Short mmCIF file of C-alpha atoms in Angstrom, two decimals:
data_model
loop_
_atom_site.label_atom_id
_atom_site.label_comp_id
_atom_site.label_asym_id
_atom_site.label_seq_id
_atom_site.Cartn_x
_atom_site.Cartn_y
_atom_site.Cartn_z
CA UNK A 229 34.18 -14.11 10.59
CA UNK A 230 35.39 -14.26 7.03
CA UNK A 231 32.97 -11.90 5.42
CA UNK A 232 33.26 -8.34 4.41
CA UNK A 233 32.14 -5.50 6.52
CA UNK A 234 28.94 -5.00 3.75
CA UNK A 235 27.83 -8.82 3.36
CA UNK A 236 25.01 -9.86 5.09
CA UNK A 237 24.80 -12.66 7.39
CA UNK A 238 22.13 -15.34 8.27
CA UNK A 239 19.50 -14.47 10.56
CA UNK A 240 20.29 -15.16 13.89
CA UNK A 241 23.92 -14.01 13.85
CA UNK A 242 24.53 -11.36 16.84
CA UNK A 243 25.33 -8.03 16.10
CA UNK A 244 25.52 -4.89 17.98
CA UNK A 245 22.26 -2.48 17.23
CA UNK A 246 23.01 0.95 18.38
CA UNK A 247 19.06 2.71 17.56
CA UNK A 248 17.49 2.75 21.19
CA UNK A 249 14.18 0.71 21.94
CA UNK A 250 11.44 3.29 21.53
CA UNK A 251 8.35 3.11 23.46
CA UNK A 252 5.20 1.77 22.06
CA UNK A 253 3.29 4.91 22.44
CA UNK A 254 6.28 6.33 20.16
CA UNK A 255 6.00 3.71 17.36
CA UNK A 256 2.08 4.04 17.28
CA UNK A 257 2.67 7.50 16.74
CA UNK A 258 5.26 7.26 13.79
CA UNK A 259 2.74 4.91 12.29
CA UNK A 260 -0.35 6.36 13.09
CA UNK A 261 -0.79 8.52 10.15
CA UNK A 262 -0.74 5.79 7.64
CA UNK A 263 -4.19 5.25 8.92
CA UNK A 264 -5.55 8.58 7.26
CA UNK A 265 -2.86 7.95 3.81
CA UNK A 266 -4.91 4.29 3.56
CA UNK A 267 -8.05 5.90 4.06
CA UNK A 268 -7.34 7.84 0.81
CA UNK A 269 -5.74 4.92 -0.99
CA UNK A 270 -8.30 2.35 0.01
CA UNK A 271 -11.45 5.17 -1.34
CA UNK A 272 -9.69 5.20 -4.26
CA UNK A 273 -9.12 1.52 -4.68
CA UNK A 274 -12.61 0.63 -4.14
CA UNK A 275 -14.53 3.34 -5.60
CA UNK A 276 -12.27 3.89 -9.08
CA UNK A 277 -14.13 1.73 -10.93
CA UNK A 278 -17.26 2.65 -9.77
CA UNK A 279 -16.88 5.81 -10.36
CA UNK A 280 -15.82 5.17 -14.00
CA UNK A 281 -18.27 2.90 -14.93
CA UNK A 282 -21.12 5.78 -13.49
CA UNK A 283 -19.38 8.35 -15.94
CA UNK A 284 -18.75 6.16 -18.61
CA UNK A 285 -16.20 4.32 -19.38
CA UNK A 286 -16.20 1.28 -21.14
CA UNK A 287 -15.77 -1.66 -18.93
CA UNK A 288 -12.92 -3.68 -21.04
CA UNK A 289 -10.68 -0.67 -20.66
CA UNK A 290 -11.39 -0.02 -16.94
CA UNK A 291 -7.54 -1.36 -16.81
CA UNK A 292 -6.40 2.22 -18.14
CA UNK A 293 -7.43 3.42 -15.36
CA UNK A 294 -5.55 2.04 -13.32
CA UNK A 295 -2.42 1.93 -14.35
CA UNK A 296 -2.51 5.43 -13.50
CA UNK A 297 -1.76 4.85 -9.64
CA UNK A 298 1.16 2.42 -9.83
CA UNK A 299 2.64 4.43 -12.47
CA UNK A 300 2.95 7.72 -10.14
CA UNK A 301 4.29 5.39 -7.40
CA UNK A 302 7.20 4.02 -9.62
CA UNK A 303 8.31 7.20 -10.46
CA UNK A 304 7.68 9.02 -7.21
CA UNK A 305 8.54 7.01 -4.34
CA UNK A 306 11.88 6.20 -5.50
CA UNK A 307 12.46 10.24 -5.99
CA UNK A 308 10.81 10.90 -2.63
CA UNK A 309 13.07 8.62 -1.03
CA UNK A 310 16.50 9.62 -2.98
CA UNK A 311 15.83 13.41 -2.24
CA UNK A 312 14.78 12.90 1.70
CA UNK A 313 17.62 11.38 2.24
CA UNK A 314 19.37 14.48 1.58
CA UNK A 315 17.03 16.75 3.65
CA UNK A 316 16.88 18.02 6.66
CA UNK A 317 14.58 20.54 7.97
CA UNK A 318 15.67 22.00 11.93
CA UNK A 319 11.77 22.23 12.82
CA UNK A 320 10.64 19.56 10.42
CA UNK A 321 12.90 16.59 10.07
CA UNK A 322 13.67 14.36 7.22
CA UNK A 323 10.75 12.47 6.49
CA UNK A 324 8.21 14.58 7.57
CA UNK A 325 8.19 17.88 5.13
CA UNK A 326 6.98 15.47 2.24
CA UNK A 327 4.50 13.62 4.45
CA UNK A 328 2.92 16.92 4.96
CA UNK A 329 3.19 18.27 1.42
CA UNK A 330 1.63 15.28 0.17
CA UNK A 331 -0.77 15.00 2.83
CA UNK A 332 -2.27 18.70 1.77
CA UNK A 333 -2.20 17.82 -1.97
CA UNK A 334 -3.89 14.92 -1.47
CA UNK A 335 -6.90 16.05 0.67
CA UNK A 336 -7.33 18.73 -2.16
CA UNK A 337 -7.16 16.14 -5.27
CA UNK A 338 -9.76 13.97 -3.20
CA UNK A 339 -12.21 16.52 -2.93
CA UNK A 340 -12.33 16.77 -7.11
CA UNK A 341 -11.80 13.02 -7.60
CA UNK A 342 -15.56 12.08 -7.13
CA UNK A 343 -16.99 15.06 -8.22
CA UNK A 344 -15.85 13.57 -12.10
CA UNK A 345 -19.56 13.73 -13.39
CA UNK A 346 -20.68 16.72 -11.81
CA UNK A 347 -19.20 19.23 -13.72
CA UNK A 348 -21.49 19.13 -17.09
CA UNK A 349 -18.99 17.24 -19.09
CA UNK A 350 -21.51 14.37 -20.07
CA UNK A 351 -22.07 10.89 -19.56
CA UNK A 352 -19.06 9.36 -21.32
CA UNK A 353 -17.57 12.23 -22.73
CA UNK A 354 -13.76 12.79 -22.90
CA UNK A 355 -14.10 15.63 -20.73
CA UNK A 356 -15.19 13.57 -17.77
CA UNK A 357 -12.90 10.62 -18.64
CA UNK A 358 -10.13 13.04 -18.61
CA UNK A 359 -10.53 14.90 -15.43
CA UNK A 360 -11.40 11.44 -13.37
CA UNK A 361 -7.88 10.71 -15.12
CA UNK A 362 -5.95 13.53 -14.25
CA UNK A 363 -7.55 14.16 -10.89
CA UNK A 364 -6.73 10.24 -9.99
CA UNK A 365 -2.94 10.24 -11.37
CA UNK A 366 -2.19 13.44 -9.07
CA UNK A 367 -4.05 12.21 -5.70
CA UNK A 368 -2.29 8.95 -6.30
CA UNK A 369 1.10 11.00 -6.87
CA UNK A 370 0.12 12.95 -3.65
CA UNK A 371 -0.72 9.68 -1.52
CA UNK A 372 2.35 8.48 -2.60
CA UNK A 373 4.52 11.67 -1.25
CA UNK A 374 2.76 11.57 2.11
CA UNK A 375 2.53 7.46 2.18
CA UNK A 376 6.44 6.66 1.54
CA UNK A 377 8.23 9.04 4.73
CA UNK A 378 5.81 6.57 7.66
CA UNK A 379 7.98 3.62 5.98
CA UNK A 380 11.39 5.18 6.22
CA UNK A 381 10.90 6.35 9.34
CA UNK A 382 10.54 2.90 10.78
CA UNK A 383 13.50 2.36 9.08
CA UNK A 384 15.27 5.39 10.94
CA UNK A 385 14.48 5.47 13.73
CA UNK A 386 13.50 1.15 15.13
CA UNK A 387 15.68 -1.23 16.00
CA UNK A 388 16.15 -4.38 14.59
CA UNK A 389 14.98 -6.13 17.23
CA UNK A 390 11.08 -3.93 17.16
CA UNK A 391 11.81 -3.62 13.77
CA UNK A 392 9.06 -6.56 12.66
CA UNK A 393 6.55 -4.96 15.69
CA UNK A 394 6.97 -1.86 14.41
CA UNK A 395 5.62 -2.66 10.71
CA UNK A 396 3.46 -4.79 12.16
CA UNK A 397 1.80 -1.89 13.64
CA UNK A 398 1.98 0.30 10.21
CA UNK A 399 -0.17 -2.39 8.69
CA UNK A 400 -2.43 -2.18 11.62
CA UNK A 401 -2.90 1.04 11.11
CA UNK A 402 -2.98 1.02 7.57
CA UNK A 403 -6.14 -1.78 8.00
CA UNK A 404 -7.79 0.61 10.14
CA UNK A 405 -7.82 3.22 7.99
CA UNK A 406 -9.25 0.89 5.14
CA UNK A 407 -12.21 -0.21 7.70
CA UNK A 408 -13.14 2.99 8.43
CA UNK A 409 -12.67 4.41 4.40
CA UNK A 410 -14.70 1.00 3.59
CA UNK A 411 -17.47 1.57 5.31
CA UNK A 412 -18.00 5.22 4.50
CA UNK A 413 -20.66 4.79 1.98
CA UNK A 414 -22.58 1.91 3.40
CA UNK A 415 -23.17 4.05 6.15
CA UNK A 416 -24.09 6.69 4.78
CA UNK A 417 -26.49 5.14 2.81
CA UNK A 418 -27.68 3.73 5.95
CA UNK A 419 -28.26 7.17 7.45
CA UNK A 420 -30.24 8.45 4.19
CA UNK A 421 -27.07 9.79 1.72
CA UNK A 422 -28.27 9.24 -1.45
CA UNK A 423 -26.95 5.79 -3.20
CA UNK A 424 -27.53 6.50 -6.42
CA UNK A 425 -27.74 9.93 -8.56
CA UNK A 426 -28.98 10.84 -12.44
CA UNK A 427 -27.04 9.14 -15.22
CA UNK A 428 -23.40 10.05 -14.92
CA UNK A 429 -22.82 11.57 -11.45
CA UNK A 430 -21.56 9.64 -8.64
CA UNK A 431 -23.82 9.53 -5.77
CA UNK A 432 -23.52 11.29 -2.98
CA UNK A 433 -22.77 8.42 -0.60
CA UNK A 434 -19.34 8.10 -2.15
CA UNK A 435 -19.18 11.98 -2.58
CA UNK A 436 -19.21 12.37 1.28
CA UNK A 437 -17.13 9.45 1.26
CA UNK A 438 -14.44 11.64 -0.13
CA UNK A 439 -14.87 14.33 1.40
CA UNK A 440 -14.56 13.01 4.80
CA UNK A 441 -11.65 10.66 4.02
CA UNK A 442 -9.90 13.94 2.93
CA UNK A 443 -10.20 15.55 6.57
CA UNK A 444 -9.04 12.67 8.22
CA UNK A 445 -5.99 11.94 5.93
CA UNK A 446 -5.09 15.61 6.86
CA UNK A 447 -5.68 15.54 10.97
CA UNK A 448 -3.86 11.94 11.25
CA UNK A 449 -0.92 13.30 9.22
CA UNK A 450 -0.50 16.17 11.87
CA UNK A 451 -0.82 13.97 14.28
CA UNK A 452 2.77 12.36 13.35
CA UNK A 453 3.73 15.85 12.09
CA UNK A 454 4.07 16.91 15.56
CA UNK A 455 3.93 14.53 18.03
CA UNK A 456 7.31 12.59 15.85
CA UNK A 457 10.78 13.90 16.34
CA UNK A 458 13.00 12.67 13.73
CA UNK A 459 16.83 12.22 14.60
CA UNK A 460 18.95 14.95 13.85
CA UNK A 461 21.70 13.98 11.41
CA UNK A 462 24.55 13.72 13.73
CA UNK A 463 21.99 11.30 15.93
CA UNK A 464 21.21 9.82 12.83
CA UNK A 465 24.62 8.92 12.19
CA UNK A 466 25.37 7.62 15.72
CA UNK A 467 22.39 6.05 15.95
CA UNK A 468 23.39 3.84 12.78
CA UNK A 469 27.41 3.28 13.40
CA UNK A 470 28.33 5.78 9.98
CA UNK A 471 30.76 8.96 10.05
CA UNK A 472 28.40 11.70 9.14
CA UNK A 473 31.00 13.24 7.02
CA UNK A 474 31.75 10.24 5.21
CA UNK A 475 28.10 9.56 4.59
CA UNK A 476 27.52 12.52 2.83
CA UNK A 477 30.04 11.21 0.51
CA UNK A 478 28.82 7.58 0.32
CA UNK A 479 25.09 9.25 -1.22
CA UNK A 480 24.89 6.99 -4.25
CA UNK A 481 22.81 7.98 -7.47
CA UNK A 482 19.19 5.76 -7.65
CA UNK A 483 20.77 3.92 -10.37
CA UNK A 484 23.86 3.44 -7.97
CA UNK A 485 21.54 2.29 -5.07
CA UNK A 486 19.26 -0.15 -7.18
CA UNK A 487 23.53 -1.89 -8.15
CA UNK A 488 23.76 -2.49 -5.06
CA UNK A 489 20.39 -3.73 -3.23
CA UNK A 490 20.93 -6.61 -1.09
CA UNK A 491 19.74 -10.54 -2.76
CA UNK A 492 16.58 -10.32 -0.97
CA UNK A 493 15.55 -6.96 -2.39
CA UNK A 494 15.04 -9.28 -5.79
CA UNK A 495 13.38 -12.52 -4.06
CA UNK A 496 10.88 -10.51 -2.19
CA UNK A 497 10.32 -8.45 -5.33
CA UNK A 498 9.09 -11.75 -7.16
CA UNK A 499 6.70 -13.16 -4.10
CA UNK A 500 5.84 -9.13 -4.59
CA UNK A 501 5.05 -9.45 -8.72
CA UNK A 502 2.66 -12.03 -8.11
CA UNK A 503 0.87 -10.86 -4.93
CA UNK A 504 0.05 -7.33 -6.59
CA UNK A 505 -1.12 -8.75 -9.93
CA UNK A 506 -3.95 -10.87 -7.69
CA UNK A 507 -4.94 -7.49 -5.86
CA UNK A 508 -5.42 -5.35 -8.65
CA UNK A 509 -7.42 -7.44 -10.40
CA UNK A 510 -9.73 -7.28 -7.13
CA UNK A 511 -9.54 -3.27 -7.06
CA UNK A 512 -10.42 -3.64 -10.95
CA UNK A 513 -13.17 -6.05 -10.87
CA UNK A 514 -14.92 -6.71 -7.46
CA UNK A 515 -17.53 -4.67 -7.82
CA UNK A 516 -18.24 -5.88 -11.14
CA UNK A 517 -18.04 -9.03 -9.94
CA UNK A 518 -20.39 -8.50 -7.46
CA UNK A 519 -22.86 -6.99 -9.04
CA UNK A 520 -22.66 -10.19 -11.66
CA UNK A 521 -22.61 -13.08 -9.28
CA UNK A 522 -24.48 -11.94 -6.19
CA UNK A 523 -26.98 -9.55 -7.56
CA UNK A 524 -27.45 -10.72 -11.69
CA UNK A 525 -26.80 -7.28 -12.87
CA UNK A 526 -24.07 -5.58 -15.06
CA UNK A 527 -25.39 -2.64 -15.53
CA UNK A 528 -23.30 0.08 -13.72
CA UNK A 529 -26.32 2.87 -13.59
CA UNK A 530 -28.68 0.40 -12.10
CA UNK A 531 -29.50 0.46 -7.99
CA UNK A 532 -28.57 -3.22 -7.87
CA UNK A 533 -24.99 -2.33 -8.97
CA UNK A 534 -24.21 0.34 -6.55
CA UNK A 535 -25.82 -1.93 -4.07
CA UNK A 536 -22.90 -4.30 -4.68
CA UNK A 537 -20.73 -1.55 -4.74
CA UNK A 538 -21.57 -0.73 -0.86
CA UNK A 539 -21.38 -4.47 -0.26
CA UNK A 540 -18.01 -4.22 -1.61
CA UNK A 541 -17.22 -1.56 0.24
CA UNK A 542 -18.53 -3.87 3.56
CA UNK A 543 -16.63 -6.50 2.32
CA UNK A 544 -13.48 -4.56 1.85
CA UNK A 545 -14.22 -3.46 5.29
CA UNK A 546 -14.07 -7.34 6.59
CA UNK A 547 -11.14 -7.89 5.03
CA UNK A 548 -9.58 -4.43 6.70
CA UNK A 549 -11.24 -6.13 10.04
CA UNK A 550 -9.34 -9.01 9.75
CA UNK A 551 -6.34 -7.87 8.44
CA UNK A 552 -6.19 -5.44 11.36
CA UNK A 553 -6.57 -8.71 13.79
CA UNK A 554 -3.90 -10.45 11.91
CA UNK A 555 -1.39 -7.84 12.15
CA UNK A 556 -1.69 -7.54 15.51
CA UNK A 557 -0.91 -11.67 15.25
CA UNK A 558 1.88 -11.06 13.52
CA UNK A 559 3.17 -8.71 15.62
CA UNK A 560 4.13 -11.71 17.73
CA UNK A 561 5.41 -13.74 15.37
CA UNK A 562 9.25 -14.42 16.27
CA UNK A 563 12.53 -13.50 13.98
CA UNK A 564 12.89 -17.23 13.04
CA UNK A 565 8.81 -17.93 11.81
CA UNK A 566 8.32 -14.75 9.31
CA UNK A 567 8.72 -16.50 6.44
CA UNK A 568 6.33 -19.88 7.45
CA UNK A 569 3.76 -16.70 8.70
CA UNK A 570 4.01 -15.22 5.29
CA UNK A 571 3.38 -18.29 3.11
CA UNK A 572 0.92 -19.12 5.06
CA UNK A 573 -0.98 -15.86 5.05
CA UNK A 574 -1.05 -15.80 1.14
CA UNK A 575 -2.55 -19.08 0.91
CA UNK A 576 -5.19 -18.24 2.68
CA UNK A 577 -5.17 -15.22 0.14
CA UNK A 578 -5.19 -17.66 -2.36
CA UNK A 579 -8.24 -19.63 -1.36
CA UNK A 580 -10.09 -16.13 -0.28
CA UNK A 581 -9.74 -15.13 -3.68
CA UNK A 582 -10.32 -18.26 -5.10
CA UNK A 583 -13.64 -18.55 -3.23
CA UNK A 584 -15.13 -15.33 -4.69
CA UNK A 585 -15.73 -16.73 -8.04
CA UNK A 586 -17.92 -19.57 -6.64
CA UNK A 587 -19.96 -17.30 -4.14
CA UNK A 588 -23.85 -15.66 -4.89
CA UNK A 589 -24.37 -15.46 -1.28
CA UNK A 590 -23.41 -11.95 0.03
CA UNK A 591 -23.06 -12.88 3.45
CA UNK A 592 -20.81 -16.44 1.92
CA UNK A 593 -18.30 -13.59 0.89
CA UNK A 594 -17.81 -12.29 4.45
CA UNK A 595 -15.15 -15.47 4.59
CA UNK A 596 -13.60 -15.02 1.30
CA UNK A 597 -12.98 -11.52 2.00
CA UNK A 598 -11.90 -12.44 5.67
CA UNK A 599 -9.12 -15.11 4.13
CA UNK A 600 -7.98 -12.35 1.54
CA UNK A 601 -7.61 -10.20 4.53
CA UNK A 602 -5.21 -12.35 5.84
CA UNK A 603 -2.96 -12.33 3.13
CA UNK A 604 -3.44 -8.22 3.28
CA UNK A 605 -1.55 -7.79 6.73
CA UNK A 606 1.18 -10.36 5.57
CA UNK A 607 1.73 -8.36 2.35
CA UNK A 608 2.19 -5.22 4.24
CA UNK A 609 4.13 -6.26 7.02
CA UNK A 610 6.94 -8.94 5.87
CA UNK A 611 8.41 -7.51 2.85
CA UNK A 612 9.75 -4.43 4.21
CA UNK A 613 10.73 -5.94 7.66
CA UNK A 614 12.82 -8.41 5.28
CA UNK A 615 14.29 -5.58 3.46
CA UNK A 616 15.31 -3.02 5.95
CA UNK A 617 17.14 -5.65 8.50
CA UNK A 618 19.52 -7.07 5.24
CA UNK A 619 20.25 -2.80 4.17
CA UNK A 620 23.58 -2.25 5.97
CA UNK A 621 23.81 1.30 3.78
CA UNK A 622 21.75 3.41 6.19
CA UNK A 623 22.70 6.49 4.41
CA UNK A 624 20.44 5.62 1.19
CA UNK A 625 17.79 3.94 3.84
CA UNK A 626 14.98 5.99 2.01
CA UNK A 627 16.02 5.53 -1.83
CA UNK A 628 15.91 1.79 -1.15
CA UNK A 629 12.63 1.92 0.10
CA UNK A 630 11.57 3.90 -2.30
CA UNK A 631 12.95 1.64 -5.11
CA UNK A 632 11.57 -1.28 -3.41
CA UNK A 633 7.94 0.19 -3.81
CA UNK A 634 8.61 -0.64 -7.73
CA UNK A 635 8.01 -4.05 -6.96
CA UNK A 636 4.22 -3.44 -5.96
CA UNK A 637 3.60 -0.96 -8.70
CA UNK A 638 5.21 -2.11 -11.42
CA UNK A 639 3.07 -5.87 -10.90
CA UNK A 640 -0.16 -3.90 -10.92
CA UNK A 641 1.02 -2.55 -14.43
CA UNK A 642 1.57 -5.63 -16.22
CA UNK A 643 -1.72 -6.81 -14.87
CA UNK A 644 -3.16 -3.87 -16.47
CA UNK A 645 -1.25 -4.69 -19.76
CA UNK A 646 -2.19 -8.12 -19.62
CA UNK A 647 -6.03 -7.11 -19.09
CA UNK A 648 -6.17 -6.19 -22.40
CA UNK A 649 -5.99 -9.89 -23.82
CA UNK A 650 -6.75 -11.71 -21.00
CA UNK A 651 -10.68 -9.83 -19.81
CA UNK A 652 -11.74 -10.99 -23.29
CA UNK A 653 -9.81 -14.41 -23.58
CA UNK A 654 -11.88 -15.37 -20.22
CA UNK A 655 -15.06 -14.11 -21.77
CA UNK A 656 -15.23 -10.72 -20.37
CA UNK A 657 -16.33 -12.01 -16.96
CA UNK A 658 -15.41 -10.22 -13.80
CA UNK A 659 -15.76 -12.97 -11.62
CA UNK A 660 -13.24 -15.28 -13.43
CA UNK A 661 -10.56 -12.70 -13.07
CA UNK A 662 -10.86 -12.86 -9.34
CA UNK A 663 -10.08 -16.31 -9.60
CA UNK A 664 -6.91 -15.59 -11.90
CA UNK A 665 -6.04 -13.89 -8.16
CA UNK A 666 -6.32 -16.68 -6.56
CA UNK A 667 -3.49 -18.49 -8.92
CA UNK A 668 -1.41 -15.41 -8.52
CA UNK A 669 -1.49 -15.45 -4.90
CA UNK A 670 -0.89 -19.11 -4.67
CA UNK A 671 2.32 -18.95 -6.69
CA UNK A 672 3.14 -15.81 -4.38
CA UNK A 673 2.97 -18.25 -1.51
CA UNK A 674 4.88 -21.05 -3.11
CA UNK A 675 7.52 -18.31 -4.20
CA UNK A 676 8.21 -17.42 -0.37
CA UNK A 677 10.77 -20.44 -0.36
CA UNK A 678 13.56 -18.47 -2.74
CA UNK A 679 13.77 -15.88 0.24
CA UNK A 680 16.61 -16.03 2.41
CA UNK A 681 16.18 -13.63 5.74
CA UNK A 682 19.15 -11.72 6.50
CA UNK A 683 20.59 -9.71 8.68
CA UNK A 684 22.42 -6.76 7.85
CA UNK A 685 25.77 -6.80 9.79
CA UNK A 686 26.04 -2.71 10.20
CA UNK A 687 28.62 -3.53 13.21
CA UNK A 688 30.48 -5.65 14.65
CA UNK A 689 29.22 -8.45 16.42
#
């Protein structure tokens, strides 16, 4: 063959793969923590602006709010990933010693994070405004740190060949976690936890909420933490066809990495940009939305609105439900069908999204929620199996990654930007926006075709 020893060939093209096949028991336990990090991201997600709106804050600038999340990931992933890749801990590992920092930050930050209004600041003061702030930017930092090491290490340590199985399972596991963190307060409610509280405290249902999400994140993060043996360098090496000598050497600087990322990092990135502007406008709005269509109120201190906030919080829970059955689908899915899988997965996104602004049946919205499911699994499975089998610079494996997570953040930050003139150009309506998602996810589907699956060709064939 005519190319270089770092171009990348079209998929299909054989090639030696020197990482073992690991057993199935050992991938579910590489992924298996994810399910406690989602837990604490998906809490967050749908309870953020709940929990603003019940302390106070105006709802046309809920959007500051939430850049706050995929700001920390911009910054931090990329640094998590650049500095793992020069650790290594003998008892510990590579990965794993910011998995557990982050994991022990984050159960502490999510104890404090819905506790905002119950600290005497006042119903809309800066005080409270400020701590939900801070105490959001650093559990979001936190996730973050313990999030990013479960996707390098499927990068590590799977072969190409599992590769697409094994981040199949990760967003199995990741969907599980966001059933379980979904359903938290409508249960609890269920069981007699308090659904609503005095003006400006959040009720207990989501307090508890919290609280128990934090325990979890921490015991499933062990769980990898010890049962997950990273490879030694010198395996490492081996495993991945470089000279660990030389590798030291060939470390490149983030901005040195992000030179040379492989085509596909970009095209992905752009099916990416318009995927992640459709779901934060859901995380922003839902509940709003909600509340508006299904039970007439906008209100946030009134019992019909944090109804609709448990509803969303079932809802979110269908869409975990069949996002978790999906996966598991697309687990199966062959090397050659990714991308038709992943098109069609976002237009069923599209029309789940869609379908929300045209709903004021509660039960209706179990299918819209079920379709934007769909698109869910797809969205967390494709886009990083694409991107790890076309890196053939397995020494920066994790700064890649780590880049690569700008193209989910830094989507959900123009959409916050764009909030700003677009909430009140639409007539401050929450529903309407979820229908702006719909668009976005339908040009995300359409934008599937400029991706060209690769191969990386590490070794000879």
């Amino acid at each position: 063959m005519s190319e270089s020893k770092n171009e990348t060939v079209q998929s299909g093209t054989s090639k030696k793969d020197l990482l073992p096949t690991l057993p199935i028991a050992t991938i579910f336990l590489i992924n298996f923590g994810f399910l406690g990090v989602q837990m604490a991201f998906q809490l967050q997600s749908t309870n953020m602006g709940r929990i603003f709106q019940t302390i106070g804050a105006d709802p046309t600038k809920l959007g500051f709010f939430f850049i706050l999340p995929p700001l920390a990931g911009m910054i931090v992933q990329p640094l998590v990933g650049y500095f793992s890749d020069r650790t290594w801990m003998p008892r510990l590992g590579r990965r794993i010693p910011y998995l557990l920092i982050g994991a022990i930050v984050a159960m502490i930050v999510m104890c404090l994070l819905p506790n905002a209004g119950s600290f005497g600041f006042g119903f809309g003061s800066l005080a409270a405004l400020w701590f939900g702030a801070i105490t959001i930017l650093f559990m979001d930092v936190s996730s973050n740190v313990a999030m990013q090491p479960f996707k390098m290490m499927v990068g590590d340590m799977v072969n190409e060949k599992q590769k697409g199985f094994g981040y199949a399972i990760q967003s199995f596991a990741s969907n599980a976690g966001a059933l379980l963190a979904s359903l938290f307060p409508f249960l609890l409610t269920v069981i007699g936890i308090a659904n609503t509280a005095t003006k400006g405290k959040v009720p207990d249902s989501v307090v508890f909420s919290f609280y128990a999400g934090a325990v979890i994140l921490l015991l499933c993060c062990l769980l990898t933490v010890f049962r997950v043996k990273e490879y030694d360098p010198k395996t490492y090496a081996e495993y991945h066809g470089i000279d660990e000598t030389s590798a030291k050497a060939n470390k490149k600087s983030i901005w040195g990495t992000l030179k040379a990322a492989p085509k596909i990092f970009w095209t992905v990135s752009i099916v990416q940009f318009f995927c992640w502007m459709g779901f934060q406008y859901l995380w922003t709005y839902a509940n709003g939305a909600i509340a508006d269509n299904v039970w007439g109120v906008t209100n946030p201190t009134s019992a019909g609105y944090q109804a609709a906030g448990n509803w969303y919080g079932v809802m979110s829970a269908v869409q975990s439900i069949a996002a978790v059955i999906w996966a598991l689908i697309l687990s199966r899915v062959g090397n050659n069908h990714h991308k038709a899988a992943y098109a069609f997965s976002l237009i069923c996104g599209a029309l789940g999204f869609g379908s929300i602004y045209f709903v004021h049946d509660k039960y209706a919205l179990i299918i819209s929620f079920s379709l934007v499911g769909i698109a869910w699994a797809a969205m967390n499975a494709f886009p990083y199996t694409f991107l790890t089998n076309a890196i053939d610079d397995s020494a920066n494996m994790g700064t890649y990654l780590g880049l690569f997570n700008s193209s989910i953040c830094l989507p959900q930050i123009v959409a916050f930007l764009a909030s700003f003139a677009i909430f009140p150009m639409l007539g401050s309506h929450m529903p309407v926006m979820l229908l702006l998602s719909g668009i976005f996810l339908a040009v995300g589907a359409l934008s599937v075709g400029i991706v060209k699956e690769v191969w990386a060709r590490k070794f000879e064939a």
